[in-house]
Amino acid sequence: MDVSGLVNNLGRYPREHRDDILTGGLALVVYMFTLAPSVTTGDSGELITAAARLELAHPTGYPLYILLGKLFVSVFFFLSPDLALNAFSAICAALAVVLVRRLLYVLAGDRYAAAGAALLFAFSGSLWSQATSARVYALNCVLVLLALIELARLYRENGGSLSRAWLFFGLAMADHTVSIVLLPLMFVATWVWGGSLSARLKAAAWCVPGLAIYLYIPLTASLEPYQNWGDPSTLSNLYHYLARTDYWSRSFVHGARDVWTVALHYVELLPGEFTWPGTALLAVALVVGVVRQPLITLVGLYLFASNMALMMAHGSRSDIFHWPRYMLTGWMGLFMVFSLGLAQVLKPIRNRAAAVGLALALPALALALNFAQGDRSGLNLARDFNMKILNMVEKGATVFAEGDNVLFPLIYLHHVEGIRPDVTLVLQGVNELSSMVIDPDNRPIYFTHHHNLGAPELKLVPDGLLYRLVRRDSDFTGRPWTKWSIPEFERIDGPGRLRYLDRNLVGDYLFMKAVNHEKDVTQTASILDRAMSIDFDNSKTFLNAGLLFERGLRFKEALKAFFSAREIDPRDELARGKVKLWRDVLAGVQGVSRPQHRASRLAAAMYDRGMGRLAVRVLEQASGAFKRSFRLKYNLAALYIATGDMASARDALEAALVLRPNDAAARRDLDHVLNILGSGLAWLRQNRDLYDGIPSRIEFAVPKAGKDRMDKLAEAAWREFRRVGSVVNAFDPRSEVGRINADTSKGQVTVSDDVAKLLRKSLALWAGTEHAFDPTVWPLKG
């Protein structure tokens, strides 16, 4: 159909419907043009799986989305489920644009202002990001807007229904509990327009059908589906599931300073939602609205503030600082205010073309500015990455998977598309793990992330994008990276149009590439530099880079990476600890000009801070570079002795004595080492801090046993130290002595045998030193 024919056909519709078709249609065309072609990064994979198989999504479940998604996948059976649900998001988002136009027209009374503001909303960063892949937020916008339209019509006395508002509220809650911010408005509206008490209760009861959809969760869980988050089939588990208690510990806001940080962050996001000129107009609209439309302005500000408060109450750092989609209800509140300001700007303009052009100027600007980030077309990162994993694992393998970017797409590809049915996919962090026989010789086992296994007979070896579980004595070193390489990832040289989770996945890919090339220090550094430049705002990528730099003995680069990780996330304990550690270590070698002396001092500082193996590698490298240095070989032998490697200590001391045959200290130490080796004894020395920072060391020689036995003996010694501290550490108010010191009563105190023995020995020392040793000196230390 040509353009003139389209215009003529549109002319047959009422003006309001024409505006709906034009705004919603334009948004839908853009969304479909930029639609993701497949499963994407983040949680879309498990949402698609839950909808396609009628299983459970992550808390709080989104049961309405799951049921409607299943219906949509069934109706559009000729599309792959991932593409179908991506399109479902596009349709919902376009419908949200139509509804926001209707809401703003009811409130502002200007069709051009309503259409212009609606299209600006369509091309805002938040809504567009949810319109092109399988997410629950576009549907939530539709339901929240339907409720708001009913309230707006009641306010304007234009045929709104309180019962319908409560119905849409209940449905919105069944899609996403962020809709709870509407509840105070619902109560106020019911009080004002509800009539009698019985009429108010009848209206409010219309939320029950929507809320009843949550019965889907325990009913589905009782059927023990494959994807069964927390098994909410019992009342207790259902409470934890709906309340998201597992997420509470991740909350970012801990005090007033954090509240200010979050509020400032959301204000700084306004240009991404309204453009800079639109943000200026919003500021003017707030002032004008307070004077001319105070109630609408107040409601709009309430939606923004309450949505922001909800995020402060439970949102994690990533929720708040990387995903503005959680603020869509708040943005809609501000668009209510914005439409009032735009209507005032357009009011004096009599020329229709000029008014339309001005109304569409900001949406056109937003379309141009946000297109790169909004465009998901041709982006197959999640599918390519996880298809590579499924294609590369051996027949009958078990894959332990975790993480939004790996586990969720794997769930979809494996369980919905049926790729590699011979593979067992274990959902770490989703279902409870059942017991299984670990036999890596006969059944290949892979992990998507590295773990400390706690099984000394096993180890994880990097194998491309995975870690393979093998026996400790296995000579498996992983397959060549060329077999794992993914062309689309190799072509990425900057962040470009990649969103946060896309960049994270590229960072993970490059980190695993660096791990596989770790023996080539120069190439590893180049790969890590590229990862950090692409995934520039992810502290995990910088931490991983720092750890690899550390293992490669590139300590300045490690400190720089750890410092960047701390700058990105100042609360990251590992980053903070690493920055302090390496600043202290490197400060100790400043001003030391001779590289041999610098290496020795560096190794000593590292050993003192519990990095014995790394300290050994430093001296091994330095000793290899300076083959004529007696001091380096002697110091290396001392480190070998300290870490219990007597055979290597013997070799190092013999090499040192070749350079200086008459050195008495080296000869004495060699005799000591040979005595231990000859007597069948093993030597161990370990340093740790006890009782909040007291440096301590244990040393012992025992009949030769495996390293595991030595480690168990050492741990038993440290455990005994801690047990003694729990009794006599006066600096710990929880210890027995600490509690006695805090007791201000003058009555008798019952003490343990340990304390009784200590007191008897203290009294003997008090008498034997003629009171020079006084066990009651603690009050004088206060």
Coordinates of N, CA and C in Angstrom, one line a residue, residues 291-386:
V291 N 2.4 24.7 40.0 CA 1.5 25.9 40.0 C 0.1 25.6 39.4
R292 N 0.2 24.9 38.2 CA -1.1 24.8 37.4 C -1.7 23.4 37.5
Q293 N -1.0 22.4 37.7 CA -1.5 21.0 37.9 C -0.8 20.3 39.0
P294 N -1.1 20.8 40.2 CA -0.3 20.3 41.4 C -0.6 18.8 41.7
L295 N -1.8 18.4 41.5 CA -2.1 17.0 41.9 C -1.4 16.0 40.9
I296 N -1.5 16.3 39.6 CA -0.8 15.5 38.6 C 0.7 15.5 38.8
T297 N 1.2 16.6 39.1 CA 2.7 16.7 39.3 C 3.1 16.0 40.5
L298 N 2.3 16.1 41.6 CA 2.5 15.3 42.8 C 2.5 13.8 42.6
V299 N 1.5 13.3 41.8 CA 1.4 11.9 41.6 C 2.6 11.4 40.7
G300 N 3.0 12.2 39.7 CA 4.1 11.9 38.9 C 5.4 11.8 39.7
L301 N 5.6 12.8 40.6 CA 6.8 12.8 41.5 C 6.7 11.6 42.5
Y302 N 5.5 11.3 42.9 CA 5.4 10.2 43.8 C 5.8 8.9 43.2
L303 N 5.4 8.6 41.9 CA 5.7 7.4 41.2 C 7.2 7.3 41.1
F304 N 7.9 8.4 40.7 CA 9.3 8.4 40.6 C 10.0 8.1 41.9
A305 N 9.6 8.9 43.0 CA 10.2 8.7 44.3 C 10.0 7.4 44.9
S306 N 8.8 6.9 44.8 CA 8.4 5.6 45.4 C 9.2 4.4 44.7
N307 N 9.2 4.5 43.4 CA 10.0 3.5 42.6 C 11.5 3.6 43.0
M308 N 12.0 4.8 43.2 CA 13.4 4.9 43.6 C 13.6 4.4 45.0
A309 N 12.6 4.6 45.9 CA 12.7 4.1 47.3 C 12.7 2.6 47.3
L310 N 11.9 2.0 46.4 CA 11.8 0.6 46.3 C 13.1 0.0 45.9
M311 N 13.8 0.6 45.0 CA 15.1 0.2 44.6 C 16.1 0.3 45.7
M312 N 16.0 1.4 46.5 CA 16.9 1.6 47.6 C 16.7 0.6 48.7
A313 N 15.5 0.1 48.8 CA 15.1 -0.9 49.9 C 15.7 -2.2 49.6
H314 N 15.9 -2.6 48.3 CA 16.3 -4.0 48.1 C 17.3 -4.2 46.9
G315 N 17.5 -3.1 46.1 CA 18.3 -3.3 44.9 C 19.8 -3.5 45.2
S316 N 20.4 -4.4 44.4 CA 21.8 -4.6 44.5 C 22.5 -3.5 43.7
R317 N 23.8 -3.5 43.8 CA 24.6 -2.5 43.1 C 24.3 -2.5 41.6
S318 N 24.3 -3.8 41.0 CA 24.0 -3.9 39.6 C 22.6 -3.5 39.3
D319 N 21.6 -3.9 40.1 CA 20.2 -3.5 39.9 C 20.1 -2.0 39.7
I320 N 20.8 -1.2 40.6 CA 20.6 0.2 40.6 C 21.5 0.9 39.6
F321 N 22.7 0.5 39.4 CA 23.6 1.3 38.6 C 23.8 0.8 37.1
H322 N 23.2 -0.4 36.8 CA 23.4 -0.9 35.5 C 22.0 -1.2 34.8
W323 N 20.9 -1.2 35.5 CA 19.7 -1.6 34.9 C 18.6 -0.7 35.2
P324 N 18.4 0.5 34.5 CA 17.4 1.4 34.7 C 16.0 0.9 34.4
R325 N 15.9 -0.3 33.9 CA 14.6 -0.9 33.6 C 13.7 -1.0 34.8
Y326 N 14.3 -1.1 36.0 CA 13.6 -1.3 37.2 C 12.9 0.0 37.6
M327 N 13.2 1.1 36.9 CA 12.6 2.4 37.2 C 11.6 2.8 36.2
L328 N 11.1 1.9 35.4 CA 10.2 2.3 34.3 C 8.9 2.9 34.9
T329 N 8.4 2.4 36.0 CA 7.2 3.1 36.6 C 7.5 4.5 37.0
G330 N 8.7 4.7 37.5 CA 9.1 6.0 37.9 C 9.3 6.9 36.7
W331 N 9.9 6.4 35.6 CA 10.0 7.2 34.4 C 8.6 7.6 33.9
M332 N 7.7 6.7 34.0 CA 6.3 7.0 33.5 C 5.7 8.1 34.3
G333 N 6.0 8.1 35.6 CA 5.5 9.2 36.4 C 6.1 10.6 36.0
L334 N 7.4 10.6 35.7 CA 7.9 11.9 35.2 C 7.4 12.2 33.8
F335 N 7.1 11.3 33.0 CA 6.5 11.6 31.7 C 5.1 12.2 31.8
M336 N 4.4 11.9 32.9 CA 3.2 12.6 33.2 C 3.4 14.1 33.4
V337 N 4.4 14.4 34.1 CA 4.8 15.8 34.4 C 5.3 16.4 33.1
F338 N 6.2 15.7 32.4 CA 6.8 16.2 31.2 C 5.7 16.6 30.1
S339 N 4.6 15.8 30.0 CA 3.6 16.1 29.0 C 2.9 17.4 29.3
L340 N 2.8 17.8 30.6 CA 2.2 19.0 31.0 C 3.0 20.2 30.5
G341 N 4.4 20.1 30.6 CA 5.3 21.1 30.2 C 5.2 21.2 28.6
L342 N 5.2 20.1 27.9 CA 5.2 20.1 26.5 C 3.9 20.7 26.0
A343 N 2.8 20.4 26.7 CA 1.5 21.0 26.3 C 1.6 22.5 26.4
Q344 N 2.2 23.0 27.4 CA 2.3 24.5 27.6 C 3.2 25.1 26.5
V345 N 4.2 24.4 26.1 CA 5.1 24.9 25.0 C 4.3 25.0 23.7
L346 N 3.5 23.9 23.4 CA 2.8 23.8 22.2 C 1.5 24.7 22.1
K347 N 1.0 25.1 23.3 CA -0.3 25.8 23.3 C -0.3 27.1 22.5
P348 N 0.7 27.9 22.5 CA 0.6 29.2 21.7 C 0.9 29.0 20.2
I349 N 1.3 27.8 19.8 CA 1.6 27.6 18.4 C 0.3 27.3 17.6
R350 N 0.0 28.1 16.7 CA -1.3 28.0 15.9 C -1.1 27.1 14.7
N351 N 0.1 27.1 14.2 CA 0.4 26.4 12.9 C 0.5 24.9 13.3
R352 N -0.4 24.1 12.6 CA -0.4 22.7 13.0 C 0.9 22.0 12.6
A353 N 1.5 22.3 11.5 CA 2.7 21.6 11.1 C 3.9 21.9 12.0
A354 N 3.9 23.2 12.5 CA 4.9 23.6 13.4 C 4.8 22.9 14.7
A355 N 3.5 22.8 15.2 CA 3.3 22.1 16.5 C 3.7 20.6 16.4
V356 N 3.3 20.0 15.3 CA 3.7 18.6 15.1 C 5.2 18.4 15.0
G357 N 5.9 19.3 14.3 CA 7.3 19.2 14.1 C 8.0 19.4 15.5
L358 N 7.5 20.3 16.3 CA 8.1 20.6 17.6 C 7.9 19.4 18.5
A359 N 6.7 18.8 18.4 CA 6.4 17.7 19.3 C 7.2 16.5 19.0
L360 N 7.5 16.3 17.7 CA 8.3 15.1 17.2 C 9.8 15.4 17.3
A361 N 10.3 16.6 17.6 CA 11.7 16.9 17.5 C 12.4 16.0 18.6
L362 N 11.9 16.0 19.8 CA 12.6 15.3 20.9 C 12.6 13.8 20.6
P363 N 11.5 13.2 20.2 CA 11.5 11.7 19.9 C 12.5 11.4 18.8
A364 N 12.6 12.3 17.8 CA 13.6 12.1 16.7 C 15.0 12.1 17.2
L365 N 15.3 13.0 18.2 CA 16.6 13.1 18.8 C 16.9 11.9 19.6
A366 N 15.9 11.4 20.4 CA 16.1 10.2 21.2 C 16.3 9.0 20.3
L367 N 15.6 8.9 19.2 CA 15.8 7.8 18.3 C 17.2 7.8 17.7
A368 N 17.7 8.9 17.4 CA 19.1 9.0 16.9 C 20.1 8.7 17.9
L369 N 19.9 9.2 19.1 CA 20.9 9.1 20.2 C 20.9 7.6 20.8
N370 N 19.8 7.0 20.8 CA 19.7 5.7 21.5 C 19.7 4.5 20.5
F371 N 19.8 4.8 19.2 CA 19.6 3.7 18.3 C 20.7 2.6 18.5
A372 N 21.9 3.1 18.6 CA 23.0 2.1 18.7 C 22.8 1.1 19.9
Q373 N 22.5 1.7 21.1 CA 22.2 0.9 22.2 C 20.9 0.1 22.1
G374 N 20.0 0.6 21.4 CA 18.7 -0.1 21.3 C 18.7 -1.2 20.3
D375 N 19.6 -1.1 19.3 CA 19.6 -2.1 18.2 C 20.2 -3.4 18.7
R376 N 19.4 -4.4 18.7 CA 19.8 -5.8 19.1 C 19.9 -6.7 17.8
S377 N 19.6 -6.2 16.7 CA 19.5 -7.0 15.5 C 20.9 -7.5 15.2
G378 N 21.0 -8.7 14.7 CA 22.3 -9.3 14.4 C 23.2 -9.6 15.5
L379 N 22.8 -9.5 16.8 CA 23.6 -9.7 17.9 C 23.3 -11.1 18.5
N380 N 24.3 -12.0 18.3 CA 24.0 -13.4 18.8 C 25.1 -13.9 19.8
L381 N 25.5 -12.9 20.6 CA 26.6 -13.3 21.5 C 26.3 -14.4 22.5
A382 N 25.1 -14.4 23.1 CA 24.7 -15.4 24.1 C 24.6 -16.8 23.4
R383 N 23.9 -16.8 22.2 CA 23.8 -18.0 21.5 C 25.1 -18.6 21.1
D384 N 26.0 -17.8 20.5 CA 27.2 -18.2 20.0 C 28.1 -18.8 21.1
F385 N 28.2 -18.0 22.2 CA 29.0 -18.4 23.3 C 28.6 -19.8 23.9
N386 N 27.3 -19.9 24.1 CA 26.8 -21.2 24.8 C 26.7 -22.3 23.8

